[in-house]
């Protein structure tokens, strides 16, 4: 079924909801693996530096974002790996999914209204359009 699962995770409320769905998918196949992918953009980096003065503080903040996802995976005895990538989220998620031959991408929806979505687009929509594997978008 879905052996290699990419969980696009940014620590937001939306991405926290994706964790339980990815775990449910992973439980369907005994040797499945969840790849928890966090894409750090230049905008994200600048914001974190402004709010967290020390490099160690930035590292701790990033690691804290994954704590809930990690605890859930460990609690369900699911194999997982965390990957921090740098660049534009949609392109990095697609590149990683293609390179690692993901069977499915699980990603959260930011909940844009139709007008915002039309003007701005969304990472989940762009990933859905460009991915070569199934994409599950969680509201």
Coordinates of N, CA and C in Angstrom, one line a residue:
X1 N 0.8 -1.2 0.0 CA 0.0 0.0 0.0 C 0.9 1.2 0.0
X2 N 1.0 2.0 1.1 CA 1.8 3.2 1.2 C 2.9 2.9 2.1
X3 N 4.1 2.6 1.6 CA 5.2 2.3 2.4 C 6.0 3.5 2.8
X4 N 6.2 4.4 1.8 CA 7.0 5.6 2.0 C 6.0 6.8 2.1
X5 N 5.9 7.4 3.2 CA 4.9 8.5 3.4 C 5.7 9.8 3.7
X6 N 5.4 10.8 2.9 CA 6.0 12.1 3.2 C 5.0 12.9 4.0
X7 N 5.3 13.4 5.1 CA 4.5 14.2 6.0 C 5.1 15.6 5.9
X8 N 4.4 16.5 5.2 CA 4.9 17.9 5.1 C 4.5 18.6 6.4
X9 N 5.5 19.1 7.2 CA 5.2 19.5 8.5 C 5.9 20.9 8.8
X10 N 5.1 21.8 9.3 CA 5.7 23.1 9.6 C 5.4 23.6 11.0
X11 N 4.8 22.7 11.8 CA 4.5 23.1 13.2 C 3.3 23.9 13.4
X12 N 2.6 24.2 12.3 CA 1.3 24.9 12.4 C 0.2 24.0 12.9
X13 N -0.9 24.6 13.2 CA -2.1 23.8 13.7 C -2.5 22.9 12.6
X14 N -2.5 23.4 11.3 CA -2.9 22.6 10.2 C -2.0 21.3 10.0
X15 N -0.7 21.5 10.2 CA 0.3 20.4 10.0 C 0.2 19.5 11.2
X16 N -0.2 19.9 12.4 CA -0.4 19.0 13.5 C -1.5 18.1 13.2
X17 N -2.5 18.5 12.5 CA -3.7 17.6 12.2 C -3.2 16.5 11.2
X18 N -2.2 16.8 10.4 CA -1.8 15.8 9.4 C -1.0 14.7 10.1
X19 N -0.5 14.9 11.2 CA 0.3 13.8 11.9 C -0.6 12.6 12.1
X20 N -1.8 12.7 12.7 CA -2.6 11.6 13.0 C -3.0 10.8 11.7
X21 N -3.2 11.6 10.6 CA -3.6 10.9 9.4 C -2.4 10.1 8.8
X22 N -1.2 10.7 8.9 CA 0.0 10.0 8.4 C 0.2 8.7 9.2
X23 N 0.0 8.8 10.5 CA 0.1 7.6 11.4 C -0.9 6.6 11.0
X24 N -2.1 6.9 10.7 CA -3.1 6.0 10.3 C -2.7 5.3 9.0
X25 N -2.2 6.0 8.1 CA -1.8 5.4 6.8 C -0.6 4.5 7.1
X26 N 0.4 4.9 7.9 CA 1.6 4.1 8.2 C 1.2 2.8 8.9
X27 N 0.2 2.8 9.7 CA -0.2 1.6 10.4 C -0.8 0.5 9.5
X28 N -1.1 0.9 8.2 CA -1.7 -0.1 7.3 C -0.6 -1.0 6.7
X29 N 0.6 -0.6 6.7 CA 1.7 -1.4 6.2 C 2.8 -1.6 7.3
X30 N 3.2 -2.8 7.5 CA 4.0 -3.1 8.7 C 5.4 -2.4 8.6
X31 N 6.0 -2.3 7.4 CA 7.3 -1.8 7.2 C 7.3 -0.4 6.6
X32 N 6.3 0.4 6.9 CA 6.2 1.7 6.4 C 7.1 2.7 7.1
X33 N 7.4 3.8 6.5 CA 8.2 4.8 7.1 C 7.6 6.2 6.8
X34 N 7.6 7.1 7.8 CA 7.1 8.4 7.6 C 8.3 9.3 7.6
X35 N 8.4 10.1 6.5 CA 9.5 11.1 6.4 C 8.9 12.5 6.7
X36 N 9.2 13.0 7.9 CA 8.7 14.3 8.3 C 9.6 15.4 7.7
X37 N 9.0 16.1 6.8 CA 9.8 17.1 6.0 C 9.4 18.5 6.4
X38 N 10.3 19.3 6.9 CA 10.1 20.7 7.2 C 11.0 21.5 6.3
X39 N 10.4 22.4 5.5 CA 11.1 23.3 4.6 C 11.3 24.7 5.2
X40 N 12.5 25.0 5.3 CA 12.9 26.3 5.9 C 13.1 27.3 4.7
X41 N 12.3 28.3 4.6 CA 12.4 29.3 3.6 C 13.3 30.5 4.1
X42 N 13.8 31.3 3.2 CA 14.5 32.5 3.6 C 13.7 33.4 4.5
X43 N 12.4 33.5 4.2 CA 11.5 34.3 5.0 C 11.4 33.7 6.4
X44 N 11.3 32.4 6.5 CA 11.2 31.7 7.8 C 12.5 31.9 8.6
X45 N 13.6 31.8 7.9 CA 14.9 32.0 8.6 C 15.0 33.4 9.1
X46 N 14.7 34.4 8.4 CA 14.8 35.8 8.8 C 13.9 36.0 10.0
X47 N 12.7 35.5 10.0 CA 11.7 35.7 11.1 C 12.3 35.0 12.3
X48 N 12.8 33.8 12.2 CA 13.3 33.1 13.4 C 14.5 33.8 14.0
X49 N 15.4 34.4 13.1 CA 16.5 35.1 13.6 C 16.1 36.3 14.4
X50 N 15.1 37.0 13.9 CA 14.6 38.2 14.6 C 14.0 37.9 15.9
X51 N 13.4 36.8 16.0 CA 12.7 36.4 17.3 C 13.6 35.6 18.2
X52 N 14.5 35.0 17.7 CA 15.4 34.1 18.6 C 16.8 34.5 18.3
X53 N 17.4 35.2 19.3 CA 18.7 35.9 19.0 C 19.9 34.9 18.9
X54 N 19.8 33.8 19.6 CA 21.0 32.9 19.6 C 20.7 31.7 18.7
X55 N 21.7 31.2 18.0 CA 21.6 30.1 17.1 C 21.1 28.9 17.9
X56 N 21.5 28.7 19.1 CA 21.0 27.6 19.9 C 19.5 27.7 20.1
X57 N 19.0 28.9 20.3 CA 17.6 29.1 20.5 C 16.8 28.7 19.2
X58 N 17.3 29.0 18.1 CA 16.7 28.7 16.8 C 16.6 27.2 16.7
X59 N 17.8 26.5 17.0 CA 17.8 25.0 16.9 C 16.8 24.4 17.8
X60 N 16.7 24.9 19.1 CA 15.7 24.4 20.0 C 14.3 24.6 19.6
X61 N 14.0 25.7 19.0 CA 12.7 26.0 18.5 C 12.3 25.1 17.4
X62 N 13.2 24.9 16.5 CA 12.9 24.0 15.4 C 12.6 22.5 15.9
X63 N 13.5 22.1 16.8 CA 13.3 20.8 17.3 C 12.0 20.6 18.1
X64 N 11.7 21.7 18.8 CA 10.4 21.6 19.6 C 9.2 21.5 18.7
X65 N 9.2 22.0 17.5 CA 8.1 21.9 16.5 C 7.9 20.4 16.1
X66 N 8.9 19.6 16.2 CA 8.8 18.2 15.8 C 8.4 17.3 16.9
X67 N 8.5 17.8 18.1 CA 8.3 17.0 19.3 C 7.0 16.2 19.3
X68 N 5.9 16.9 19.0 CA 4.6 16.2 19.0 C 4.5 15.1 18.0
X69 N 5.0 15.5 16.8 CA 5.0 14.5 15.7 C 5.9 13.3 16.1
X70 N 7.0 13.6 16.6 CA 8.0 12.5 17.0 C 7.4 11.6 18.1
X71 N 6.8 12.2 19.1 CA 6.2 11.4 20.2 C 5.1 10.6 19.7
X72 N 4.3 11.1 18.8 CA 3.2 10.3 18.2 C 3.7 9.1 17.4
X73 N 4.7 9.3 16.6 CA 5.3 8.2 15.9 C 5.9 7.1 16.8
X74 N 6.6 7.6 17.8 CA 7.2 6.6 18.7 C 6.2 5.9 19.5
X75 N 5.1 6.6 19.9 CA 4.0 6.0 20.6 C 3.3 4.9 19.8
X76 N 3.3 5.0 18.5 CA 2.7 4.0 17.7 C 3.7 3.0 17.0
X77 N 4.9 3.1 17.5 CA 6.0 2.2 17.0 C 6.1 2.3 15.4
X78 N 6.1 3.6 14.9 CA 6.2 3.8 13.5 C 7.6 4.3 13.2
X79 N 8.2 3.8 12.2 CA 9.5 4.2 11.7 C 9.4 5.6 11.1
X80 N 10.3 6.5 11.4 CA 10.2 7.8 10.9 C 11.6 8.4 10.8
X81 N 11.7 9.5 10.0 CA 12.9 10.3 9.9 C 12.5 11.7 9.6
X82 N 13.3 12.6 10.3 CA 13.0 14.1 10.1 C 14.0 14.6 9.2
X83 N 13.5 15.4 8.2 CA 14.4 16.1 7.2 C 14.1 17.6 7.2
X84 N 15.1 18.4 7.4 CA 15.0 19.8 7.3 C 15.6 20.2 5.9
X85 N 14.8 20.9 5.1 CA 15.3 21.3 3.8 C 15.2 22.8 3.7
X86 N 15.9 23.4 2.8 CA 15.9 24.9 2.6 C 15.5 25.2 1.2
X87 N 14.5 26.1 1.1 CA 14.1 26.6 -0.3 C 12.6 26.9 -0.3
X88 N 12.0 26.8 -1.5 CA 10.6 27.1 -1.6 C 9.8 25.8 -1.2
X89 N 8.9 25.8 -0.3 CA 8.3 24.6 0.2 C 7.7 23.7 -0.9
X90 N 6.9 24.2 -1.8 CA 6.3 23.3 -2.8 C 7.4 22.6 -3.7
X91 N 8.4 23.3 -4.1 CA 9.4 22.7 -5.0 C 10.3 21.7 -4.2
X92 N 10.6 22.0 -3.0 CA 11.4 21.1 -2.2 C 10.6 19.8 -1.8
X93 N 9.4 20.0 -1.5 CA 8.5 18.8 -1.2 C 8.4 17.9 -2.4
X94 N 8.2 18.5 -3.6 CA 8.1 17.7 -4.8 C 9.4 17.0 -5.1
X95 N 10.5 17.7 -5.0 CA 11.9 17.2 -5.3 C 12.1 16.0 -4.3
X96 N 11.9 16.2 -3.0 CA 12.1 15.1 -2.1 C 11.3 13.9 -2.3
X97 N 10.0 14.1 -2.6 CA 9.0 13.1 -2.9 C 9.5 12.3 -4.1
X98 N 9.9 12.9 -5.1 CA 10.4 12.3 -6.3 C 11.7 11.5 -6.1
X99 N 12.6 12.2 -5.5 CA 13.9 11.6 -5.2 C 13.8 10.3 -4.3
X100 N 13.0 10.3 -3.3 CA 12.8 9.2 -2.4 C 11.7 8.3 -2.8
X101 N 11.1 8.5 -3.9 CA 10.0 7.7 -4.4 C 8.9 7.5 -3.4
X102 N 8.4 8.6 -2.9 CA 7.3 8.5 -1.9 C 6.0 7.9 -2.5
X103 N 5.3 7.2 -1.7 CA 4.0 6.6 -2.2 C 2.9 7.5 -2.0
X104 N 3.0 8.4 -1.0 CA 1.9 9.4 -0.8 C 2.5 10.6 0.0
X105 N 1.9 11.8 -0.3 CA 2.3 13.0 0.5 C 1.1 13.4 1.3
X106 N 1.3 13.6 2.6 CA 0.2 14.1 3.5 C 0.6 15.5 3.9
X107 N -0.3 16.4 3.6 CA 0.0 17.9 3.8 C -1.3 18.6 4.3
X108 N -1.1 19.6 5.1 CA -2.2 20.4 5.6 C -2.6 21.4 4.7
X109 N -3.9 21.9 4.9 CA -4.4 23.0 4.1 C -4.4 24.2 5.0
X110 N -4.0 25.3 4.5 CA -3.9 26.5 5.3 C -5.3 27.1 5.5
X111 N -6.2 26.7 4.7 CA -7.6 27.3 4.9 C -7.8 28.6 4.2
X112 N -7.2 28.9 3.1 CA -7.4 30.1 2.4 C -8.8 30.2 1.9
X113 N -9.4 31.4 1.8 CA -10.7 31.5 1.1 C -10.5 31.4 -0.4
X114 N -11.5 31.2 -1.2 CA -11.3 31.1 -2.6 C -10.6 32.2 -3.3
X115 N -10.8 33.5 -2.9 CA -10.1 34.6 -3.4 C -8.6 34.6 -3.1
X116 N -8.3 34.3 -1.9 CA -6.9 34.3 -1.4 C -6.2 33.1 -2.2
X117 N -6.8 32.0 -2.3 CA -6.3 30.8 -3.0 C -6.0 31.2 -4.5
X118 N -6.9 31.9 -5.1 CA -6.8 32.2 -6.5 C -5.6 33.2 -6.7
X119 N -5.5 34.1 -5.8 CA -4.4 35.1 -6.0 C -3.1 34.6 -5.5
X120 N -3.0 34.0 -4.3 CA -1.8 33.6 -3.7 C -1.4 32.2 -4.1
X121 N -2.4 31.3 -4.3 CA -2.1 29.9 -4.4 C -1.7 29.4 -3.1
X122 N -1.6 28.1 -2.9 CA -1.2 27.5 -1.7 C -0.2 26.4 -1.9
X123 N 0.6 26.2 -0.9 CA 1.6 25.1 -1.0 C 0.9 23.8 -1.3
X124 N -0.1 23.5 -0.6 CA -0.8 22.2 -0.8 C -1.4 22.1 -2.2
X125 N -1.9 23.1 -2.7 CA -2.5 23.1 -4.1 C -1.4 22.9 -5.1
X126 N -0.3 23.6 -4.9 CA 0.8 23.5 -5.9 C 1.4 22.1 -5.8
X127 N 1.6 21.5 -4.6 CA 2.1 20.2 -4.5 C 1.1 19.2 -5.1
X128 N -0.1 19.3 -4.9 CA -1.1 18.4 -5.5 C -1.0 18.4 -7.0
X129 N -0.8 19.6 -7.6 CA -0.8 19.7 -9.1 C 0.5 19.1 -9.7
X130 N 1.6 19.2 -8.9 CA 2.9 18.8 -9.5 C 3.4 17.4 -9.0
X131 N 2.8 16.8 -8.0 CA 3.3 15.6 -7.5 C 3.0 14.4 -8.4
X132 N 3.9 13.4 -8.4 CA 3.7 12.2 -9.3 C 3.1 11.1 -8.4
X133 N 2.9 11.3 -7.2 CA 2.2 10.3 -6.3 C 0.9 10.9 -5.7
X134 N 0.1 10.1 -5.1 CA -1.1 10.7 -4.5 C -0.8 11.7 -3.4
X135 N -1.6 12.7 -3.3 CA -1.5 13.7 -2.2 C -2.8 13.8 -1.4
X136 N -2.6 13.7 -0.1 CA -3.8 13.8 0.8 C -3.7 15.1 1.5
X137 N -4.7 16.0 1.3 CA -4.7 17.3 1.9 C -5.7 17.3 3.0
X138 N -5.2 17.6 4.2 CA -5.9 17.6 5.5 C -6.4 19.0 5.8
X139 N -7.7 19.1 6.0 CA -8.2 20.4 6.5 C -8.1 20.6 8.0

